[in-house]
Amino acid sequence: MSAPTRLTVARDAGGRAGRWRPPGGGRGWAVVWMLAVVWSLGGWLVADGPVVNASGWSRFAEFFAAALSPQLSTDFLLRTGSAALSTLSYAVLGTLLAVVVGLVIGVLVSETWWAAGTGATSHRGVSRVGWLLTRLALAVPRGVHEAVWALLLLSVLGRDPLVGVLAIAIPFGAITAKVYAEIIDESAGDAYAALRAAGARRGPALLYAVLPTALPDLVSYAFYRFECAVRSAVVLGMVGAGGLGFELVLSLSGSRHAEVWTLIYTVVVIGAVVERWGSGLRRAGGAARSRLSAVAVLGLVLAALVHLGPSLSRVVSFRTAELLAGLVAEMFPPSLPEGGWSRLLEGALVTLQMSLVAGTVAAVAAVAVAFVAARGGTTPAHRSAGMLARWLLLLTRSLPPPIWALLFLFLLLPGPLPGALALGVYNFGVLGRLCAEVVENLDRRSHDHLVATGAPAVSAFAYAVVPQAGGRFLTYGLYRWEVAVRETVVVGIVGAGGLGRLLEDQRVAFDLDAMAGTVLALIVLCALVDLISATVRGSLRR
């Protein structure tokens, strides 16, 4: 049986081969990307001189040796438990707000929603402009890292727990909206087009034709966002919000590596529970399990409200409005940093280079591991390898980027390279999990039918699995590229360079108007990356 015939059989078997096809134009984008990565690495390794920190290898080994003997004293475990409860509470409330906002706005900013219906050709230009404006509007909250949101909200709300909750919810809501919009666009196929052609309105057509297909990925991403919120809450703790992040800072500053590993293991356990919960809900499904999960979420929300006790009245108080007006007056109009446009553009270029290198490291490693890490192995060896791969992904994403940056600074001299590698390793864990879940959600009927008809395993994989997984891999990979741009802020705190380092210098100097200018540059850079991502995905789907 020829390859085209096998592909036709796979489609006729009821499998969903997917809409994504990598035409010749995809090679052009790949060449541009790799040239940019080589240019970035070449500049750091050649122009910047030595990059290896020969004296730090012993400290690096000492840190990882402490992983075998974490601090398990009663007092420290009680302190860790209290800190974990605070971190988890911030994550629960922040995720709840983010998912609700993301679902509503995600529909409204999807290309599917803005696409003109059959016979509406006179409105195509208006629809395209509307989609573009809504996507650009999302770039503002999404382009500001949650650590920056926390610092700004702290000036307005004081040390209220709402600072941590809103600092997570605002950017995560915008990020979730973007990802949900792209999941909806990837899921809107012939069934949606048929309903629209028959005269169905957009809302019902999305509900009946798109939601059933997209729901597993929407649920997967919600639980992934919850896991991310836990890590973000840890980062917020490192800048003053309390919880596990605050304890990490204390232990790291005192070089108490055993305590650091106890805290890391705590984050790993929380992440493992969340991941297991989400994957179990996706795979088992069922009304009973869904109701049980809804009850568990409600219990977590109530427990978080009781533990944190946020003051909702403070958000709408006159004092808050007065402080907000004062903050805006200090930050606007934005100003250029010391050094002017050249310093700002240099920082933006380094930030872009770091994100490109980090995204490449993460994507190559994640795709290589995803098919091993996906649950559903048929042999004991495959299941064992999958378990090890999932734990590797969990460990690499459990350490926040600043921690990875500090570890790479044991081995490398300060500069963009350790920051890029830190983001690459961290995003490998995140992207590997997302890609593994894409593999788990695939419709295997096409693949199984090809194998049953005698097709070689490689051909069955190429024609039945790659077309389904390719679009989602690309979506998540480009999404993590944009997130890496934002996360350069937190690795900049430890000297990794780029706009993050510039922002940290301005924060220490209380140069608020210059901070506003740098944040604005970061937002513009995120918007640019978003548009590039949408263009790449669109060209590969045509």
Coordinates of C-alpha atoms in Angstrom, one line a residue:
M1 CA 0.0 0.0 0.0
S2 CA 1.4 3.4 -1.0
A3 CA 1.9 6.2 1.5
P4 CA -0.9 8.4 0.1
T5 CA -3.3 5.4 0.2
R6 CA -2.4 4.7 3.8
L7 CA -3.1 8.3 4.7
T8 CA -6.5 8.1 3.0
V9 CA -7.3 4.9 4.9
A10 CA -6.3 6.6 8.1
R11 CA -8.6 9.5 7.5
D12 CA -11.5 7.1 6.5
A13 CA -11.0 5.0 9.6
G14 CA -12.4 7.9 11.7
G15 CA -9.0 9.2 12.9
R16 CA -8.4 13.0 13.2
A17 CA -5.3 13.5 11.1
G18 CA -5.3 17.2 11.9
R19 CA -5.1 20.4 10.0
W20 CA -1.4 21.1 10.3
R21 CA 0.8 20.3 7.4
P22 CA 4.5 21.4 7.2
P23 CA 4.8 22.7 3.6
G24 CA 8.0 24.0 2.1
G25 CA 7.4 27.4 3.8
G26 CA 8.1 25.7 7.1
R27 CA 11.7 25.1 6.1
G28 CA 12.2 28.8 5.5
W29 CA 11.0 29.7 9.1
A30 CA 13.3 26.9 10.5
V31 CA 16.3 28.3 8.6
V32 CA 15.7 31.8 9.9
W33 CA 15.2 30.6 13.4
M34 CA 18.4 28.5 13.4
L35 CA 20.5 31.4 11.9
A36 CA 19.2 33.6 14.7
V37 CA 20.2 31.1 17.4
V38 CA 23.7 30.5 15.9
W39 CA 24.2 34.3 15.7
S40 CA 23.1 34.7 19.4
L41 CA 25.4 31.9 20.7
G42 CA 28.3 33.0 18.5
G43 CA 28.1 36.5 19.9
W44 CA 28.1 35.3 23.5
L45 CA 30.8 32.7 23.1
V46 CA 33.2 34.6 20.8
A47 CA 32.6 38.3 21.4
D48 CA 32.1 38.2 25.2
G49 CA 35.3 36.3 26.0
P50 CA 35.5 33.5 28.6
V51 CA 32.2 32.2 29.9
V52 CA 33.2 29.2 32.1
N53 CA 33.5 29.8 35.9
A54 CA 36.1 27.2 36.8
S55 CA 35.9 27.9 40.5
G56 CA 32.2 27.2 40.8
W57 CA 32.1 23.5 39.9
S58 CA 32.8 22.3 43.5
R59 CA 29.9 24.4 44.8
F60 CA 27.7 23.0 42.1
A61 CA 28.5 19.5 43.1
E62 CA 28.0 20.3 46.8
F63 CA 24.5 21.7 46.1
F64 CA 23.4 18.5 44.3
A65 CA 25.0 16.2 46.9
A66 CA 22.7 17.8 49.5
A67 CA 19.8 16.4 47.6
L68 CA 20.4 13.0 49.2
S69 CA 20.2 14.5 52.8
P70 CA 17.3 17.1 53.0
Q71 CA 16.5 18.8 56.2
L72 CA 13.9 16.8 58.0
S73 CA 13.8 18.3 61.5
T74 CA 10.3 18.8 63.0
D75 CA 10.6 22.5 63.3
F76 CA 11.7 23.0 59.7
L77 CA 9.0 20.6 58.4
L78 CA 6.3 22.6 60.3
R79 CA 7.7 25.8 58.9
T80 CA 7.7 24.3 55.4
G81 CA 4.1 23.1 55.8
S82 CA 2.9 26.5 56.7
A83 CA 4.8 28.1 53.8
A84 CA 3.4 25.5 51.4
L85 CA -0.1 26.3 52.5
S86 CA 0.4 30.0 51.7
T87 CA 2.0 29.3 48.3
L88 CA -0.8 26.8 47.5
S89 CA -3.5 29.4 48.5
Y90 CA -2.0 32.0 46.2
A91 CA -1.9 29.5 43.4
V92 CA -5.5 28.3 43.8
L93 CA -7.1 31.7 43.9
G94 CA -4.9 33.1 41.1
T95 CA -5.6 30.1 38.9
L96 CA -9.3 30.3 39.4
L97 CA -9.5 33.9 38.3
A98 CA -7.1 33.3 35.4
V99 CA -9.0 30.3 34.0
V100 CA -12.4 32.1 34.2
V101 CA -11.0 35.2 32.5
G102 CA -9.0 33.1 30.0
L103 CA -12.0 31.1 28.9
V104 CA -14.2 34.1 28.2
I105 CA -11.6 36.2 26.6
G106 CA -10.0 33.3 24.8
V107 CA -13.2 32.7 22.7
L108 CA -13.4 36.4 21.9
V109 CA -9.8 36.7 20.7
S110 CA -9.7 33.5 18.6
E111 CA -9.5 33.7 14.9
T112 CA -12.4 31.3 14.7
W113 CA -14.6 33.8 16.5
W114 CA -13.5 36.7 14.3
A115 CA -13.6 34.8 11.0
A116 CA -16.4 36.0 8.6
G117 CA -19.2 33.6 8.1
T118 CA -20.3 32.2 4.8
G119 CA -21.5 35.0 2.5
A120 CA -20.1 37.8 4.7
T121 CA -17.2 38.7 2.5
S122 CA -17.8 42.4 2.9
H123 CA -16.9 42.2 6.6
R124 CA -13.6 40.2 6.2
G125 CA -11.4 43.2 6.6
V126 CA -13.3 44.4 9.7
S127 CA -13.1 41.0 11.3
R128 CA -9.3 40.8 10.7
V129 CA -8.8 44.2 12.3
G130 CA -10.9 43.3 15.3
W131 CA -9.0 40.1 15.8
L132 CA -5.7 42.0 15.6
L133 CA -6.7 44.6 18.1
T134 CA -7.9 42.1 20.6
R135 CA -4.7 40.2 20.4
L136 CA -2.6 43.3 20.8
A137 CA -4.7 44.3 23.8
L138 CA -3.8 41.0 25.5
A139 CA -0.1 41.8 25.1
V140 CA -0.2 44.5 27.8
P141 CA -1.1 42.3 30.8
R142 CA 0.7 39.3 29.4
G143 CA 3.9 41.2 28.7
V144 CA 4.4 42.2 32.4
H145 CA 5.8 39.4 34.5
E146 CA 3.9 38.5 37.7
A147 CA 6.9 39.6 39.8
V148 CA 6.6 43.1 38.3
W149 CA 2.8 43.1 38.8
A150 CA 3.5 42.2 42.5
L151 CA 5.9 45.1 43.0
L152 CA 3.4 47.5 41.4
L153 CA 0.4 46.1 43.3
L154 CA 2.4 46.2 46.6
S155 CA 2.6 50.0 46.2
V156 CA -1.2 50.3 45.9
L157 CA -2.6 47.5 48.2
G158 CA 0.2 47.2 50.7
R159 CA 1.0 43.8 52.1
D160 CA -2.5 42.5 51.5
P161 CA -2.7 38.8 50.3
L162 CA -4.6 40.1 47.2
V163 CA -1.3 41.3 45.9
G164 CA -0.1 37.8 45.3
V165 CA -3.5 36.6 44.0
L166 CA -3.9 39.4 41.5
A167 CA -0.2 39.3 40.5
I168 CA -0.8 35.8 39.3
A169 CA -4.3 36.2 37.9
I170 CA -3.7 39.3 35.7
P171 CA -0.9 38.0 33.5
F172 CA -2.0 34.3 33.7
G173 CA -5.5 35.3 32.6
A174 CA -4.1 37.0 29.5
I175 CA -1.8 34.0 28.8
T176 CA -4.6 31.5 29.3
A177 CA -6.8 33.5 26.9
K178 CA -4.1 33.4 24.2
V179 CA -3.6 29.7 24.6
Y180 CA -7.3 28.9 24.8
A181 CA -7.8 30.9 21.6
E182 CA -5.2 28.9 19.8
I183 CA -6.6 25.6 21.0
I184 CA -10.0 26.7 19.8
D185 CA -8.5 27.7 16.4
E186 CA -6.7 24.3 16.1
S187 CA -9.9 22.4 17.0
A188 CA -12.3 24.3 14.7
G189 CA -12.5 22.0 11.7
D190 CA -15.0 20.9 9.1
A191 CA -17.8 20.4 11.6
Y192 CA -17.7 24.0 12.7
A193 CA -17.5 25.3 9.1
A194 CA -20.5 23.1 8.2
L195 CA -22.6 24.5 11.1
R196 CA -21.7 28.1 10.2
A197 CA -22.5 27.5 6.5
A198 CA -25.9 26.1 7.6
G199 CA -26.6 29.4 9.4
A200 CA -25.6 28.6 13.0
R201 CA -24.4 31.5 15.1
R202 CA -20.9 31.5 16.3
G203 CA -21.6 30.7 20.0
P204 CA -23.7 27.6 19.4
A205 CA -21.4 26.4 16.6
L206 CA -18.4 26.7 19.0
L207 CA -20.3 25.0 21.7
Y208 CA -21.3 22.0 19.7
A209 CA -18.5 21.6 17.1
V210 CA -15.4 22.8 18.9
L211 CA -15.8 22.4 22.6
P212 CA -16.0 18.6 22.6
T213 CA -12.8 18.4 20.6
A214 CA -11.0 21.1 22.6
L215 CA -12.1 20.1 26.1
P216 CA -9.3 17.7 26.9
D217 CA -6.7 20.2 26.0
L218 CA -8.6 23.0 27.8
V219 CA -8.7 20.9 31.0
S220 CA -5.0 19.9 30.6
Y221 CA -4.0 23.5 30.2
A222 CA -6.0 24.6 33.3
F223 CA -4.2 22.1 35.5
Y224 CA -0.9 23.0 33.9
R225 CA -1.7 26.6 34.6
F226 CA -2.4 25.6 38.2
E227 CA 1.0 24.0 38.4
C228 CA 2.6 27.1 36.9
A229 CA 0.8 29.2 39.4
V230 CA 2.4 27.2 42.2
R231 CA 5.8 28.0 40.8
S232 CA 4.9 31.6 40.2
A233 CA 3.8 31.9 43.8
V234 CA 7.2 30.6 44.8
V235 CA 8.9 33.3 42.7
L236 CA 6.6 35.9 44.3
G237 CA 7.7 34.7 47.6
M238 CA 11.3 35.4 46.6
V239 CA 10.4 39.0 46.1
G240 CA 8.5 39.4 49.4
A241 CA 5.1 37.6 49.2
G242 CA 6.0 34.9 51.7
G243 CA 5.5 31.2 51.4
L244 CA 8.0 28.7 50.0
G245 CA 9.8 31.4 47.9
F246 CA 10.6 33.4 51.0
E247 CA 11.9 30.3 52.8
L248 CA 14.1 29.5 49.7
V249 CA 15.7 32.9 49.8
L250 CA 16.5 32.5 53.5
S251 CA 18.0 29.1 53.0
L252 CA 20.0 30.0 49.9
S253 CA 21.4 33.2 51.5
G254 CA 22.7 31.0 54.3
S255 CA 24.0 28.3 52.0
R256 CA 21.8 25.8 53.8
H257 CA 21.5 23.4 50.9
A258 CA 19.7 20.7 52.9
E259 CA 16.9 23.1 53.6
V260 CA 16.7 24.2 50.0
W261 CA 16.2 20.6 48.9
T262 CA 13.4 20.1 51.4
L263 CA 11.7 23.1 50.0
I264 CA 12.3 21.9 46.4
Y265 CA 10.9 18.5 47.2
T266 CA 7.8 20.1 48.6
V267 CA 7.2 22.0 45.3
V268 CA 7.8 18.8 43.4
V269 CA 5.3 16.9 45.5
I270 CA 2.7 19.6 45.0
G271 CA 3.3 19.7 41.3
A272 CA 3.1 15.9 41.1
V273 CA -0.3 15.8 42.8
V274 CA -1.7 18.5 40.5
E275 CA -0.3 16.8 37.4
R276 CA -1.7 13.4 38.5
W277 CA -5.1 15.0 39.3
G278 CA -5.3 16.6 35.9
S279 CA -4.1 13.6 33.9
G280 CA -6.5 11.3 35.9
L281 CA -9.4 13.5 35.1
R282 CA -8.5 13.6 31.4
R283 CA -8.0 9.9 31.0
A284 CA -10.8 8.6 33.1
G285 CA -13.4 11.3 32.6
G286 CA -16.9 10.6 33.6
A287 CA -19.5 12.7 35.4
A288 CA -18.8 11.3 38.8
R289 CA -15.1 12.1 38.6
S290 CA -15.8 15.5 37.3
R291 CA -18.2 16.3 40.1
L292 CA -15.7 15.0 42.6
S293 CA -13.0 17.3 41.1
A294 CA -15.4 20.3 41.2
V295 CA -16.0 19.6 44.9
A296 CA -12.3 19.4 45.5
V297 CA -11.7 22.7 43.7
L298 CA -14.4 24.3 45.7
G299 CA -12.8 23.0 48.9
L300 CA -9.4 24.3 48.0
V301 CA -10.8 27.7 47.1
L302 CA -12.6 28.0 50.5
A303 CA -9.5 26.8 52.4
A304 CA -7.4 29.4 50.5
L305 CA -9.8 32.2 51.3
V306 CA -9.8 31.3 55.0
H307 CA -6.0 30.9 55.1
L308 CA -5.2 34.2 53.3
G309 CA -8.2 36.2 54.4
P310 CA -7.9 38.8 51.6
S311 CA -9.6 42.1 52.1
L312 CA -11.8 42.7 49.0
S313 CA -13.0 46.0 50.3
R314 CA -9.4 47.4 50.0
V315 CA -9.5 47.0 46.2
V316 CA -12.4 49.5 45.9
S317 CA -11.4 51.9 48.7
F318 CA -10.7 55.6 48.2
R319 CA -7.2 55.1 49.7
T320 CA -6.4 52.5 47.0
A321 CA -7.6 54.8 44.3
E322 CA -5.5 57.6 45.7
L323 CA -2.4 55.4 45.8
L324 CA -3.0 54.1 42.3
A325 CA -3.2 57.7 41.0
G326 CA 0.0 58.5 42.7
L327 CA 1.8 55.5 41.3
V328 CA 0.6 56.3 37.8
A329 CA 1.7 59.9 38.2
E330 CA 5.2 58.7 39.2
M331 CA 5.5 56.2 36.3
F332 CA 4.1 58.3 33.5
P333 CA 5.2 59.5 31.2
P334 CA 7.7 56.7 30.8
S335 CA 11.3 57.7 30.3
L336 CA 14.4 56.1 28.7
P337 CA 17.0 54.4 30.9
E338 CA 20.4 55.9 31.6
G339 CA 22.1 55.4 28.2
G340 CA 19.0 56.3 26.2
W341 CA 17.7 54.4 23.2
S342 CA 20.9 52.5 22.7
R343 CA 20.8 50.9 26.1
L344 CA 17.1 50.1 25.8
L345 CA 17.5 48.5 22.3
E346 CA 20.5 46.6 23.4
G347 CA 18.6 45.1 26.4
A348 CA 15.7 44.2 24.1
L349 CA 18.0 42.5 21.6
V350 CA 19.7 40.5 24.4
T351 CA 16.2 39.5 25.8
L352 CA 15.1 38.3 22.3
Q353 CA 18.4 36.3 21.9
M354 CA 18.0 34.7 25.3
S355 CA 14.4 33.7 24.5
L356 CA 15.4 32.2 21.1
V357 CA 18.2 30.1 22.6
A358 CA 16.0 29.1 25.6
G359 CA 13.1 28.2 23.3
T360 CA 15.3 26.1 21.0
V361 CA 16.9 24.1 23.9
A362 CA 13.4 23.5 25.5
A363 CA 11.7 22.6 22.2
V364 CA 14.3 20.1 20.9
A365 CA 14.6 18.3 24.3
A366 CA 10.8 18.4 25.0
V367 CA 9.8 16.8 21.6
A368 CA 12.5 14.2 22.1
V369 CA 11.1 13.2 25.5
A370 CA 7.4 13.8 25.0
F371 CA 6.6 10.5 23.3
V372 CA 8.5 8.6 26.0
A373 CA 6.9 10.6 28.9
A374 CA 3.3 10.1 27.5
R375 CA 1.3 7.7 29.6
G376 CA -0.1 4.6 27.9
G377 CA 3.0 2.5 27.4
T378 CA 2.2 -1.1 26.3
T379 CA 5.4 -2.8 27.7
P380 CA 7.0 -2.7 31.2
A381 CA 10.1 -1.1 29.8
H382 CA 8.1 1.6 28.1
R383 CA 6.1 2.3 31.3
S384 CA 9.3 2.5 33.4
A385 CA 11.0 4.8 30.9
G386 CA 7.9 6.9 30.8
M387 CA 7.8 7.2 34.6
L388 CA 11.5 8.3 34.7
A389 CA 10.9 10.8 31.9
R390 CA 7.9 12.3 33.7
W391 CA 9.9 12.7 37.0
L392 CA 12.7 14.4 35.0
L393 CA 10.2 16.8 33.5
L394 CA 8.7 17.4 36.9
L395 CA 12.0 18.1 38.6
T396 CA 13.3 20.5 35.9
R397 CA 10.1 22.6 36.0
S398 CA 9.8 22.5 39.8
L399 CA 12.9 24.7 40.2
P400 CA 11.9 28.3 39.4
P401 CA 14.1 30.0 36.7
P402 CA 16.0 32.2 39.3
I403 CA 17.2 29.0 41.0
W404 CA 18.3 27.4 37.7
A405 CA 20.1 30.7 36.9
L406 CA 21.9 30.6 40.2
L407 CA 23.0 27.0 39.6
F408 CA 24.3 27.8 36.1
L409 CA 26.2 30.8 37.6
F410 CA 28.2 28.2 39.6
L411 CA 29.4 26.9 36.2
L412 CA 29.4 30.0 34.0
L413 CA 30.3 33.6 34.4
P414 CA 27.5 36.2 34.6
G415 CA 25.9 37.1 31.3
P416 CA 23.1 36.1 28.9
L417 CA 24.2 32.5 28.4
P418 CA 23.5 31.2 32.0
G419 CA 20.1 33.0 31.9
A420 CA 19.2 31.5 28.5
L421 CA 20.2 28.0 29.7
A422 CA 18.3 28.4 32.9
L423 CA 15.2 29.3 31.0
G424 CA 15.8 26.5 28.5
V425 CA 16.0 23.8 31.2
Y426 CA 13.0 25.2 33.1
N427 CA 10.9 25.4 29.9
F428 CA 12.0 21.9 28.8
G429 CA 10.2 20.6 31.9
V430 CA 7.1 22.7 31.1
L431 CA 7.0 22.1 27.4
G432 CA 7.8 18.4 27.8
R433 CA 4.8 18.0 30.0
L434 CA 2.5 19.9 27.5
C435 CA 3.8 17.9 24.6
A436 CA 3.4 14.6 26.4
E437 CA -0.2 15.4 27.2
V438 CA -0.8 16.2 23.5
V439 CA 0.5 12.7 22.7
E440 CA -1.8 11.2 25.4
N441 CA -4.9 13.1 23.9
L442 CA -4.2 11.9 20.3
D443 CA -6.8 9.8 18.5
R444 CA -4.9 6.5 18.0
R445 CA -7.4 4.9 15.6
S446 CA -5.6 6.1 12.5
H447 CA -2.3 4.8 13.7
D448 CA -3.7 1.5 14.8
H449 CA -5.5 1.0 11.5
L450 CA -2.3 1.7 9.5
V451 CA -0.4 -0.8 11.6
A452 CA -3.2 -3.4 11.2
T453 CA -3.0 -3.0 7.4
G454 CA 0.7 -3.7 7.4
A455 CA 2.2 -0.3 7.3
P456 CA 5.7 0.0 8.9
A457 CA 5.7 1.6 12.3
V458 CA 7.7 4.6 11.1
S459 CA 5.2 5.3 8.3
A460 CA 2.2 4.9 10.6
F461 CA 3.8 7.4 13.0
A462 CA 4.7 9.9 10.2
Y463 CA 1.2 9.8 8.6
A464 CA -1.1 9.3 11.6
V465 CA 0.6 10.8 14.6
V466 CA 2.8 13.7 13.3
P467 CA -0.1 15.5 11.5
Q468 CA -2.2 15.4 14.7
A469 CA 0.6 16.4 17.1
G470 CA 2.5 18.9 14.9
G471 CA 0.1 21.7 15.2
R472 CA -0.2 21.5 19.0
F473 CA 3.6 21.1 19.4
L474 CA 4.1 24.2 17.3
T475 CA 1.4 26.1 19.3
Y476 CA 2.9 25.3 22.7
G477 CA 6.5 25.8 21.5
L478 CA 5.8 29.3 20.2
Y479 CA 3.8 30.1 23.3
R480 CA 6.7 29.1 25.5
W481 CA 9.0 31.3 23.4
E482 CA 6.8 34.3 24.3
V483 CA 6.8 33.2 28.0
A484 CA 10.6 33.0 27.9
V485 CA 10.7 36.6 26.9
R486 CA 8.7 37.5 30.0
E487 CA 10.8 35.2 32.2
T488 CA 14.0 37.0 31.3
V489 CA 12.8 39.5 34.0
V490 CA 13.3 37.0 36.8
V491 CA 16.7 35.6 35.6
G492 CA 17.8 39.2 35.1
I493 CA 17.5 39.7 38.9
V494 CA 20.6 37.4 39.3
G495 CA 22.6 39.1 36.6
A496 CA 21.6 37.3 33.4
G497 CA 21.3 40.5 31.3
G498 CA 18.7 41.9 29.0
L499 CA 15.7 44.0 29.9
G500 CA 15.4 42.0 33.2
R501 CA 18.7 43.2 34.4
L502 CA 17.9 46.7 33.4
L503 CA 14.6 46.5 35.2
E504 CA 16.2 45.2 38.4
D505 CA 18.7 48.1 38.4
Q506 CA 15.8 50.6 38.0
R507 CA 13.8 48.9 40.7
V508 CA 16.7 49.1 43.2
A509 CA 17.1 52.8 42.3
F510 CA 13.3 53.5 42.6
D511 CA 13.5 55.0 39.1
L512 CA 9.8 54.4 38.4
D513 CA 9.4 56.3 35.2
A514 CA 12.4 54.5 33.7
M515 CA 10.9 51.2 34.9
A516 CA 7.7 52.1 33.0
G517 CA 9.7 52.7 29.9
T518 CA 11.5 49.3 30.2
V519 CA 8.2 47.5 30.9
L520 CA 6.7 49.2 27.9
A521 CA 9.6 47.9 25.8
L522 CA 9.0 44.4 27.1
I523 CA 5.3 44.6 26.2
V524 CA 6.1 45.7 22.7
L525 CA 8.6 42.9 22.4
C526 CA 6.0 40.4 23.6
A527 CA 3.5 41.8 21.1
L528 CA 6.0 41.4 18.3
V529 CA 6.7 37.8 19.3
D530 CA 3.0 37.1 19.5
L531 CA 2.5 38.5 16.0
I532 CA 5.4 36.5 14.6
S533 CA 4.0 33.3 16.3
A534 CA 0.6 33.9 14.8
T535 CA 2.2 34.5 11.4
V536 CA 4.3 31.3 11.6
R537 CA 1.3 29.1 12.7
G538 CA -0.9 30.6 10.0
S539 CA 1.6 30.0 7.2
L540 CA 2.1 26.4 8.2
R541 CA -1.7 25.7 8.3
R542 CA -2.2 27.0 4.8

